[in-house]
Short mmCIF file of C-alpha atoms and ligand atoms in Angstrom, two decimals:
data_model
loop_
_atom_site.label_atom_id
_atom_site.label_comp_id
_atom_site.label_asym_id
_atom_site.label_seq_id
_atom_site.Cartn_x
_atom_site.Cartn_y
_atom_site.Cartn_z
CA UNK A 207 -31.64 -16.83 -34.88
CA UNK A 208 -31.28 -20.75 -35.42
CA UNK A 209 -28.56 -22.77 -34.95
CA UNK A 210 -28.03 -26.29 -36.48
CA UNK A 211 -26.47 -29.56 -36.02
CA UNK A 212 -25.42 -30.77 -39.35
CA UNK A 213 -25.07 -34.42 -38.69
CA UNK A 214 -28.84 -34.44 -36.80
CA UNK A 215 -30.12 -31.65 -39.12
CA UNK A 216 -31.68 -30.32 -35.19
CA UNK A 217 -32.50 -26.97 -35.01
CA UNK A 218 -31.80 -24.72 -31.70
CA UNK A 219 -33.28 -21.36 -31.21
CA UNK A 220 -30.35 -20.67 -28.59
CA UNK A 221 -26.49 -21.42 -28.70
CA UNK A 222 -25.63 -23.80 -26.17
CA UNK A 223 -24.12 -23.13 -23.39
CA UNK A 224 -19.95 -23.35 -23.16
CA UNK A 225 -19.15 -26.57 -22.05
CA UNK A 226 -15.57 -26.86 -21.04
CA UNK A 227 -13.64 -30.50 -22.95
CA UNK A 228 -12.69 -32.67 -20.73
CA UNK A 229 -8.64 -32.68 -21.49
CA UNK A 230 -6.38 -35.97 -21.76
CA UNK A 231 -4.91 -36.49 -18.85
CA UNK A 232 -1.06 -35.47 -20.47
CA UNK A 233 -2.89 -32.06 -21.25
CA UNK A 234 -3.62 -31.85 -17.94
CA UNK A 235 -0.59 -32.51 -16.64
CA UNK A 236 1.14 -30.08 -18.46
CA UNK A 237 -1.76 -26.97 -17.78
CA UNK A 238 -0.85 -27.98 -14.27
CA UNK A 239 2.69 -27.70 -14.51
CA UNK A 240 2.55 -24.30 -15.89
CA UNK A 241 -0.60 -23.25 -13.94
CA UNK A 242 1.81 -20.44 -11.96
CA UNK A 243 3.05 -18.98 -14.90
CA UNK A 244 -0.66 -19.08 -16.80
CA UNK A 245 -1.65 -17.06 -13.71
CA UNK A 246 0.48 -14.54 -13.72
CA UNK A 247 -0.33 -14.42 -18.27
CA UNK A 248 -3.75 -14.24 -16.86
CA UNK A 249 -3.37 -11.02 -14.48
CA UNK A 250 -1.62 -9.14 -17.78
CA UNK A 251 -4.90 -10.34 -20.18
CA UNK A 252 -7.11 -8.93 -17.21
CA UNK A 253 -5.02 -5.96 -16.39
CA UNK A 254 -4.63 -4.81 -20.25
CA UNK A 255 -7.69 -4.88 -21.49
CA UNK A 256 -9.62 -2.06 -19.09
CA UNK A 257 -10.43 1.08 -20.48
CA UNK A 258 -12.43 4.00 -18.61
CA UNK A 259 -14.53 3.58 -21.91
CA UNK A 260 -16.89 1.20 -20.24
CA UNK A 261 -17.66 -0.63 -23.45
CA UNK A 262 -14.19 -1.81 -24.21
CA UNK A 263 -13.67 -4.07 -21.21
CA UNK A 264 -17.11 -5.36 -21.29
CA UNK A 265 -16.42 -6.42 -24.96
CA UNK A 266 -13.31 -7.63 -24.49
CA UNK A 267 -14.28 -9.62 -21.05
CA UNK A 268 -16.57 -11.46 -22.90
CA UNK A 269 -14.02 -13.05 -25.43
CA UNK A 270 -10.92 -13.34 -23.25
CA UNK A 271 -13.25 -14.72 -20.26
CA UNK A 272 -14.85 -17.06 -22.79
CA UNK A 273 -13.10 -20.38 -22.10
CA UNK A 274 -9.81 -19.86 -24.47
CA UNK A 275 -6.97 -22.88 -23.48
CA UNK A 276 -4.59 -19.96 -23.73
CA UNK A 277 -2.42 -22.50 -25.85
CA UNK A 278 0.16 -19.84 -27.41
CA UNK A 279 0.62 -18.37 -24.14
CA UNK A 280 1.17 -22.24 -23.40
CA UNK A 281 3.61 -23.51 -25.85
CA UNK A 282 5.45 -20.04 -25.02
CA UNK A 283 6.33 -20.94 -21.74
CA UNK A 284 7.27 -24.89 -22.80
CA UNK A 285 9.21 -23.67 -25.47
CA UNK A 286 11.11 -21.81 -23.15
CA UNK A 287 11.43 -23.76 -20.24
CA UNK A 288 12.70 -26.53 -23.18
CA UNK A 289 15.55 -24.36 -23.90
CA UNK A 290 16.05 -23.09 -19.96
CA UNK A 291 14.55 -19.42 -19.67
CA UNK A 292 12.63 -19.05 -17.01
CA UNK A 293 12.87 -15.13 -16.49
CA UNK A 294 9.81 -12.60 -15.97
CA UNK A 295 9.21 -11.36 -20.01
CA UNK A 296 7.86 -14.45 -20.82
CA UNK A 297 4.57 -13.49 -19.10
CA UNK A 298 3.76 -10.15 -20.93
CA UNK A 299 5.29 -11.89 -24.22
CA UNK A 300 3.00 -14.73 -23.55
CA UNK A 301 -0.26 -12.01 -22.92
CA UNK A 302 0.54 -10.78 -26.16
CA UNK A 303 0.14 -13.33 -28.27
CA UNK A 304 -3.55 -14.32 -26.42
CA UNK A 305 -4.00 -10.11 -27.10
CA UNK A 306 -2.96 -10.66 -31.28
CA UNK A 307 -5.06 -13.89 -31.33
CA UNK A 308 -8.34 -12.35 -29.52
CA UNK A 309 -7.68 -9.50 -32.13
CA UNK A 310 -7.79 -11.22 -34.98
CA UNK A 311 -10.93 -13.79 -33.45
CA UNK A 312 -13.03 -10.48 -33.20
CA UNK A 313 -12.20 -8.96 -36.56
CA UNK A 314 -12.61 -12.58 -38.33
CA UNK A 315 -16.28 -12.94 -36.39
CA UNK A 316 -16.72 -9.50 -38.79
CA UNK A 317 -15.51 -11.16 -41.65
CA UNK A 318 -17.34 -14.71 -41.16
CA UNK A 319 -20.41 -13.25 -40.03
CA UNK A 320 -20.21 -15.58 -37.12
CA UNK A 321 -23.10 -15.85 -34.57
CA UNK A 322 -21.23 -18.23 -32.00
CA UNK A 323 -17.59 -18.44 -30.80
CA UNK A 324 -16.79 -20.49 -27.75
CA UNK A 325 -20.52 -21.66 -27.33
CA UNK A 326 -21.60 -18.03 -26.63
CA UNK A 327 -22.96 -15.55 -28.92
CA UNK A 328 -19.72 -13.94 -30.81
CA UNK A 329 -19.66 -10.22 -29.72
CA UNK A 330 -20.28 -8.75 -33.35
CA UNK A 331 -23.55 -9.90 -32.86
CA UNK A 332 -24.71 -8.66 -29.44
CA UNK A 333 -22.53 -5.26 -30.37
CA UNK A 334 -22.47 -4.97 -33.99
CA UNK A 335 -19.59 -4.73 -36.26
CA UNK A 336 -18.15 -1.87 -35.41
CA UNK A 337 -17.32 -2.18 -31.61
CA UNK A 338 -16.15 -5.12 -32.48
CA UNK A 339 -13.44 -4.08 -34.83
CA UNK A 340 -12.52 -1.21 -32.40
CA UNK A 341 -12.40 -3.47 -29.34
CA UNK A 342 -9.91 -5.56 -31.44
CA UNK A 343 -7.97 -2.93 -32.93
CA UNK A 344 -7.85 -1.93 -28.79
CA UNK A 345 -6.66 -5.12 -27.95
CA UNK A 346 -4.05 -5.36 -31.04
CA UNK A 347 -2.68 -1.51 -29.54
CA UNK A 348 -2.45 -2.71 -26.14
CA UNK A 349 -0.24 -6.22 -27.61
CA UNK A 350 2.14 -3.33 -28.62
CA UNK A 351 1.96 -1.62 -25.28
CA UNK A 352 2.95 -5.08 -23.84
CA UNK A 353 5.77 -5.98 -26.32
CA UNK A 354 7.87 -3.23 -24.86
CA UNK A 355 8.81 -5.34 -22.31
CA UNK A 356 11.09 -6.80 -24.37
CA UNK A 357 14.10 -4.81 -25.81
CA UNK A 358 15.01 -7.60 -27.88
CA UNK A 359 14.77 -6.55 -31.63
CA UNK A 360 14.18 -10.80 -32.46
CA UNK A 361 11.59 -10.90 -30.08
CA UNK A 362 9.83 -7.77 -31.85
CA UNK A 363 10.51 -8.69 -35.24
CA UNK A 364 8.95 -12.35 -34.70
CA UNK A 365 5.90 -10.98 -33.32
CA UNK A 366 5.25 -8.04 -36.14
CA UNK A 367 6.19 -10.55 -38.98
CA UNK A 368 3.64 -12.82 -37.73
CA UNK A 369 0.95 -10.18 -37.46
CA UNK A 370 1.35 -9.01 -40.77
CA UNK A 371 1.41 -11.87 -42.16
CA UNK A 372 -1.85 -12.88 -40.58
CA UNK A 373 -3.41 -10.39 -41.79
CA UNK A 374 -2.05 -11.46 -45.73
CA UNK A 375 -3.49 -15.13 -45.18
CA UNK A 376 -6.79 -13.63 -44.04
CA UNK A 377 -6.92 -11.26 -47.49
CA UNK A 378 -5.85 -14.17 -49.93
CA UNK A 379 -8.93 -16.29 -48.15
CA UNK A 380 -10.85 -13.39 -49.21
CA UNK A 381 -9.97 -13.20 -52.46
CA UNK A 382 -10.05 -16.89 -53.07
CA UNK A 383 -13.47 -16.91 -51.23
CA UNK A 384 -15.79 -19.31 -53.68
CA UNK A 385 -13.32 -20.35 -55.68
CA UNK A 386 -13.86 -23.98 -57.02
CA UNK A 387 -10.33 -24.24 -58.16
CA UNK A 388 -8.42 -23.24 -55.32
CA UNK A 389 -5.73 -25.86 -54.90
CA UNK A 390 -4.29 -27.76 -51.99
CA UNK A 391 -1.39 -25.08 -51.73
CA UNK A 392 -3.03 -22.25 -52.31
CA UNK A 393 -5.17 -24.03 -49.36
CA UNK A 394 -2.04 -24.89 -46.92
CA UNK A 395 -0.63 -21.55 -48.02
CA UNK A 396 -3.76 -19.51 -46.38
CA UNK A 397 -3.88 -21.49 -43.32
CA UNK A 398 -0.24 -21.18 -42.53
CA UNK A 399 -0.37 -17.75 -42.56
CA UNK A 400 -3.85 -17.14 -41.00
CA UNK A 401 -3.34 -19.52 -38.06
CA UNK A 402 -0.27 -21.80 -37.85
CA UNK A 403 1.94 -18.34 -38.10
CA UNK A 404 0.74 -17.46 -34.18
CA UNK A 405 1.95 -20.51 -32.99
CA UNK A 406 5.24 -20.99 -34.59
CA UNK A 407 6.04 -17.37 -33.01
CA UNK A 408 5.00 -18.65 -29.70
CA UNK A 409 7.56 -21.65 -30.22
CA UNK A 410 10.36 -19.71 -31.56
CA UNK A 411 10.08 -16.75 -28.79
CA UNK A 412 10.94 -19.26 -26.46
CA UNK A 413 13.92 -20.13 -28.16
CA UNK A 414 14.88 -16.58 -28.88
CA UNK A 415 14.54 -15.70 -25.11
CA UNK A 416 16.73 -18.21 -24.41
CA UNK A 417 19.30 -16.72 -26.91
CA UNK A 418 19.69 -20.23 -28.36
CA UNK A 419 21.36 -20.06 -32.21
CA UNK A 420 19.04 -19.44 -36.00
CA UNK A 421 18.69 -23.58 -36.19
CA UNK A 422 16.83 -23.73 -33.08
CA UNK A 423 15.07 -21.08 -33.51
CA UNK A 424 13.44 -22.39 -36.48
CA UNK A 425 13.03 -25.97 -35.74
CA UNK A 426 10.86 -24.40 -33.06
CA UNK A 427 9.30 -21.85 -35.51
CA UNK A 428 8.14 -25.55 -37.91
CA UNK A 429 7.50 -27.24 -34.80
CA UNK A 430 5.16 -24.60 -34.50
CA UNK A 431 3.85 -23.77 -37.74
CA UNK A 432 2.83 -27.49 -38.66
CA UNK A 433 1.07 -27.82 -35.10
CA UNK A 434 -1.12 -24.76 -36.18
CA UNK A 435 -1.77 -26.66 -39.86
CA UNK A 436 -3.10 -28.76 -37.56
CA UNK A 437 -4.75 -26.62 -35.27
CA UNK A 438 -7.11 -25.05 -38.81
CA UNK A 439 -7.25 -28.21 -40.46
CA UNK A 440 -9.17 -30.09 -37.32
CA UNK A 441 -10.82 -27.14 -37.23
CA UNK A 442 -12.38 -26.81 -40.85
CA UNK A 443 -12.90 -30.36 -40.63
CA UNK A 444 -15.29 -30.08 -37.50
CA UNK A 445 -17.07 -27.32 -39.38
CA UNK A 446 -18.34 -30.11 -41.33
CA UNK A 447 -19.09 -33.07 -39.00
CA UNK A 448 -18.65 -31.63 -34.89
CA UNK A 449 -21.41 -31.05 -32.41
CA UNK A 450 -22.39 -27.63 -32.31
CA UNK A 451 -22.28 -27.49 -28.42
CA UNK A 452 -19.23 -29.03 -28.38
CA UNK A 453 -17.50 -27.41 -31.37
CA UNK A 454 -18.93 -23.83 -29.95
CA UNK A 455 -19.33 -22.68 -33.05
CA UNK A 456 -22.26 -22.62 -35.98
CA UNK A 457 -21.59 -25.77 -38.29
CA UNK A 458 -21.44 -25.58 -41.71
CA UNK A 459 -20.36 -21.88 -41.47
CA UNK A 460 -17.43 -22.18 -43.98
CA UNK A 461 -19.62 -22.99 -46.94
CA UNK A 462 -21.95 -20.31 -46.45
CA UNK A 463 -19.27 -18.06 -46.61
CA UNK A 464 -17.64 -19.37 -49.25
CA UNK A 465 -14.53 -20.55 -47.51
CA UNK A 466 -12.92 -23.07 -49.45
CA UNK A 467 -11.52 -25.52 -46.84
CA UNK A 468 -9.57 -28.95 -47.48
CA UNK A 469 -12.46 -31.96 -47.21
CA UNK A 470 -14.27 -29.62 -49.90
CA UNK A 471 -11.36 -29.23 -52.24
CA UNK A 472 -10.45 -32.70 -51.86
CA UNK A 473 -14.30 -33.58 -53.02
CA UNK A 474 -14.03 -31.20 -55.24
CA UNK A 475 -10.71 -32.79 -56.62
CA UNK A 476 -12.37 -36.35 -57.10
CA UNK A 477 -16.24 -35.52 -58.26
CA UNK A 478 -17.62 -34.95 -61.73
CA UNK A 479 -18.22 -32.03 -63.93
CA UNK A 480 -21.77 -31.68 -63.19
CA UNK A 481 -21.23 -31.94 -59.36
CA UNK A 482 -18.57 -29.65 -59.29
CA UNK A 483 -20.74 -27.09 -61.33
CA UNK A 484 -23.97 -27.30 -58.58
CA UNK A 485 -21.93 -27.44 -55.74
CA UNK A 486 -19.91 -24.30 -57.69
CA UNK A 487 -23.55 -22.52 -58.13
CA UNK A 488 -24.54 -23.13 -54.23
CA UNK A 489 -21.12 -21.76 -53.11
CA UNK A 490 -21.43 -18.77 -55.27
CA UNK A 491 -25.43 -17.79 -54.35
CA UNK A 492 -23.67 -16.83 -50.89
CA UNK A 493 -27.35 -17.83 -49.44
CA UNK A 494 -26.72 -22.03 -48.76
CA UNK A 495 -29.79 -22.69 -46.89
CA UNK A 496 -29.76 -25.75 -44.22
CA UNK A 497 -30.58 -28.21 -46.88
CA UNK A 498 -27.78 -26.67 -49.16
CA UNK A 499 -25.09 -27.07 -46.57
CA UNK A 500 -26.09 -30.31 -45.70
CA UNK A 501 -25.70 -31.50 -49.34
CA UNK A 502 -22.40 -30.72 -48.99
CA UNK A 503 -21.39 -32.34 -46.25
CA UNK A 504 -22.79 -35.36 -48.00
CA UNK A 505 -20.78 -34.60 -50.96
CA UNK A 506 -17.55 -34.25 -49.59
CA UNK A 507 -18.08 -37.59 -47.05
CA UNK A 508 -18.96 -39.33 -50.17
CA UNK A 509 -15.56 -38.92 -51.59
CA UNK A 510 -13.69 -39.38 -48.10
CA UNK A 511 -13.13 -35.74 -48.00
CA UNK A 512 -12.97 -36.05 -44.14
CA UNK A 513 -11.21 -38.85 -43.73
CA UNK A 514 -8.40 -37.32 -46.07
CA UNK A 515 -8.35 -33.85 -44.47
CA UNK A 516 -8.07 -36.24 -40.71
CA UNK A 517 -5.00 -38.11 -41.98
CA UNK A 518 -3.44 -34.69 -43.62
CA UNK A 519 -3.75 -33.28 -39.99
CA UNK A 520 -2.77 -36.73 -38.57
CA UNK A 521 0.53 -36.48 -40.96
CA UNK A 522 1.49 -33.26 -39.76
CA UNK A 523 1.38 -33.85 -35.77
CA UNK A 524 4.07 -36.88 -36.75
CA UNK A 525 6.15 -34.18 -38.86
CA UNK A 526 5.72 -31.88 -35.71
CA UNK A 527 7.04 -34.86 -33.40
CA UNK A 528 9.60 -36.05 -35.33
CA UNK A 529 11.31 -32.11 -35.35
CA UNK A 530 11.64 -32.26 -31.81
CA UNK A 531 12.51 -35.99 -31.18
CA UNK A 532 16.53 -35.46 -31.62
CA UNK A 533 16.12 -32.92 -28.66
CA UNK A 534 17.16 -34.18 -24.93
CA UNK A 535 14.35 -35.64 -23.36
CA UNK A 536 12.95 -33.59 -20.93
CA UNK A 537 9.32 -32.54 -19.43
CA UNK A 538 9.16 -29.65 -21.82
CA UNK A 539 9.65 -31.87 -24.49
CA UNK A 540 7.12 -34.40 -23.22
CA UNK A 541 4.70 -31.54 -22.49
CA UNK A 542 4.73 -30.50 -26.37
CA UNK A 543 3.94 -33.51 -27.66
CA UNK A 544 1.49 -33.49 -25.25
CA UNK A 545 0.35 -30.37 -26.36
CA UNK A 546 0.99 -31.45 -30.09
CA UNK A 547 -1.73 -34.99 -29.74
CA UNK A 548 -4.27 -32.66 -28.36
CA UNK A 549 -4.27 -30.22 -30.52
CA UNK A 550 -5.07 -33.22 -33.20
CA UNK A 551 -7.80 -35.12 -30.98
CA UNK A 552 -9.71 -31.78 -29.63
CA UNK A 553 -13.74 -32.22 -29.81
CA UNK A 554 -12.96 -35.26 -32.52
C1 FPP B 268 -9.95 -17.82 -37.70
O1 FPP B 268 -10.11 -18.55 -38.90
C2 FPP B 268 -9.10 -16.62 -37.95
C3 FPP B 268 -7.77 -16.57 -37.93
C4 FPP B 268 -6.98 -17.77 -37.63
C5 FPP B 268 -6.96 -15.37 -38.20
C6 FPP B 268 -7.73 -14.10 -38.43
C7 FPP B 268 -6.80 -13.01 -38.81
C8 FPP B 268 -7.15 -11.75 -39.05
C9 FPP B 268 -8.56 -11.28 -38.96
C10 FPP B 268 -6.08 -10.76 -39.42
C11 FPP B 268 -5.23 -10.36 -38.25
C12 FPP B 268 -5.89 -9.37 -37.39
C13 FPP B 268 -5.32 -8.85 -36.25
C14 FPP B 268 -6.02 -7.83 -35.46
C15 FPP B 268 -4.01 -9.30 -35.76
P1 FPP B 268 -11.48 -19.29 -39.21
O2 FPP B 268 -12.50 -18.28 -39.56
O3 FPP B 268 -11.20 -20.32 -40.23
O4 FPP B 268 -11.80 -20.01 -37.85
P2 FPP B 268 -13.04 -19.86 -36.88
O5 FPP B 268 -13.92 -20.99 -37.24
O6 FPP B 268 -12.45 -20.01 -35.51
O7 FPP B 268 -13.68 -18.54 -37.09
MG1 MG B 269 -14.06 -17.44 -38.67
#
């Protein structure tokens, strides 16, 4: 198996090893000031996922023990210490989420054909499909196990709703998989409910825990949603231009599958005819070699496609900010935006 750096066109014959960021020192801060809590998450996520069927744990070990920042579990406990609940629920509700999102990170490793998540080989690789998809759908069964520790019908209907509709975003990518005239909404659309979905529940069960009133609860939910926009759009945009090691995935992954991401449809938006008709005959071969990819990535630096999809995810930490600004200041309130400038500067 090779693995390549697109801006150094190296080759490796091994992924790297998983090199933990260095965080900013307001991340830091924060992880600190919630370390208890992210223990006691921690115990549930280690706890929950054994199984007498040896295979199941030793799958699921190796992605939960894989250097996750545990950020939904994170902005969880913020969201709720912003709004004053501090009470014992938060810590399964918290170990859910990390349960949906490790889920869905092993069943889209099936989908993407992925080699490397978190700098180490992804598991469908070393076990094959299959396993994988079980292990996940294990880990998806026991976020339901866990969600019983709330009796609140909110708190369930938040989490479900954002599951399912996970699951939509992931199908419309599908569908729209190759397609040179995907627009920017269709775009947005998909990521919001693949990604930024997950962390707008993690905002607004903090609010709902508190009991706080509908407006709060969905100021958190946007707060939320636009930090995950930015959360996939930093991420699609490192597909094209981060450091393997650092990045801990394979570059240029999205264009061999197909995935249409932002810097490409932005290209795609400015280029010619004839462009858009070789770089729509690469996309659809499904087989981009190295040379293909890189192509590409020239293509859509050309025409700033970088640059735009960087200010995009730029313009949607402000939007995040300004939601929360009106609110009391507060450590919680600090620690988010904390929370909300990393997630926009991580492995950039
Ligand atoms: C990563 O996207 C994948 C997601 C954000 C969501 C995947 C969702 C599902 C598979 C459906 C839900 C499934 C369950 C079990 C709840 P990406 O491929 O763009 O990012 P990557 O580079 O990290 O792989
Ligand atoms: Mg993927």
């Amino acid at each position: 198996m090779k693995y390549f750096d697109i801006l150094t066109g190296m080759k490796y014959t091994e992924p790297h090893g998983f090199r933990c960021k260095v965080q900013s020192m307001e991340l830091q801060k924060v992880v600190s000031a919630y370390e208890k809590d992210l223990a006691v998450v921690e115990e549930f996520l280690e706890k929950e996922h054994e199984s007498y069927v040896e295979l199941i744990p030793e799958i699921s070990r190796h992605i939960i023990m894989s250097g996750g920042k545990r950020i939904r579990p994170l902005l969880l406990m913020i969201c709720s210490d912003l709004f004053g609940f501090h009470g014992d629920v938060r810590h399964p509700l918290a170990a859910v989420l990390e349960f949906i999102h490790t889920a869905s990170l092993l069943h889209d490793d099936v989908i993407d054909h992925a080699n490397m998540r978190r700098g180490k080989t992804s598991a469908n690789r070393i076990w094959g499909n299959a396993a994988s998809v079980l292990v996940g759908d294990y880990l998806y069964a026991k976020a339901f196990k866990l969600l019983t520790a709330s009796s609140n019908h909110d708190v369930q209907k938040i989490v479900s709703e954002a599951t399912t509709t996970m699951v939509e975003g992931e199908t419309i990518q599908l569908i729209k998989s190759g397609d040179v005239a995907i627009s920017e909404e269709e775009y947005f659309s998909i990521i919001e409910k693949k990604t930024a979905v997950l962390m707008a529940a993690a905002c607004a069960l903090g609010a709902v825990l508190a009991g706080e009133n509908s407006e709060s609860v969905d100021l958190m939910k946007e707060f939320g949603a636009k930090l995950g926009v930015t959360f996939q759009l930093t991420d699609d945009t490192l597909d094209y231009v981060g450091v393997e090691e650092d990045f801990g995935k394979t570059i240029g992954m999205d264009i061999r599958e197909g995935k249409m991401t932002l810097p490409l449809i932005w290209a795609l938006r400015q280029c010619s005819p004839s462009e858009r008709d070789r770089i729509r005959d690469i996309i659809a071969s499904k087989e981009a070699d190295d040379e293909e990819v890189i192509e590409i990535a020239r293509f859509i630096r050309a025409y700033g496609g970088i640059d735009y999809a960087l200010a995009r995810a730029a313009g949607f930490v402000d939007e995040a900010k300004k939601l929360i600004a009106p609110l009391p200041e507060s450590f919680a309130k600090e620690a988010l935006l904390a929370v909300a400038d990393h997630i926009l500067k991580r492995n950039l």
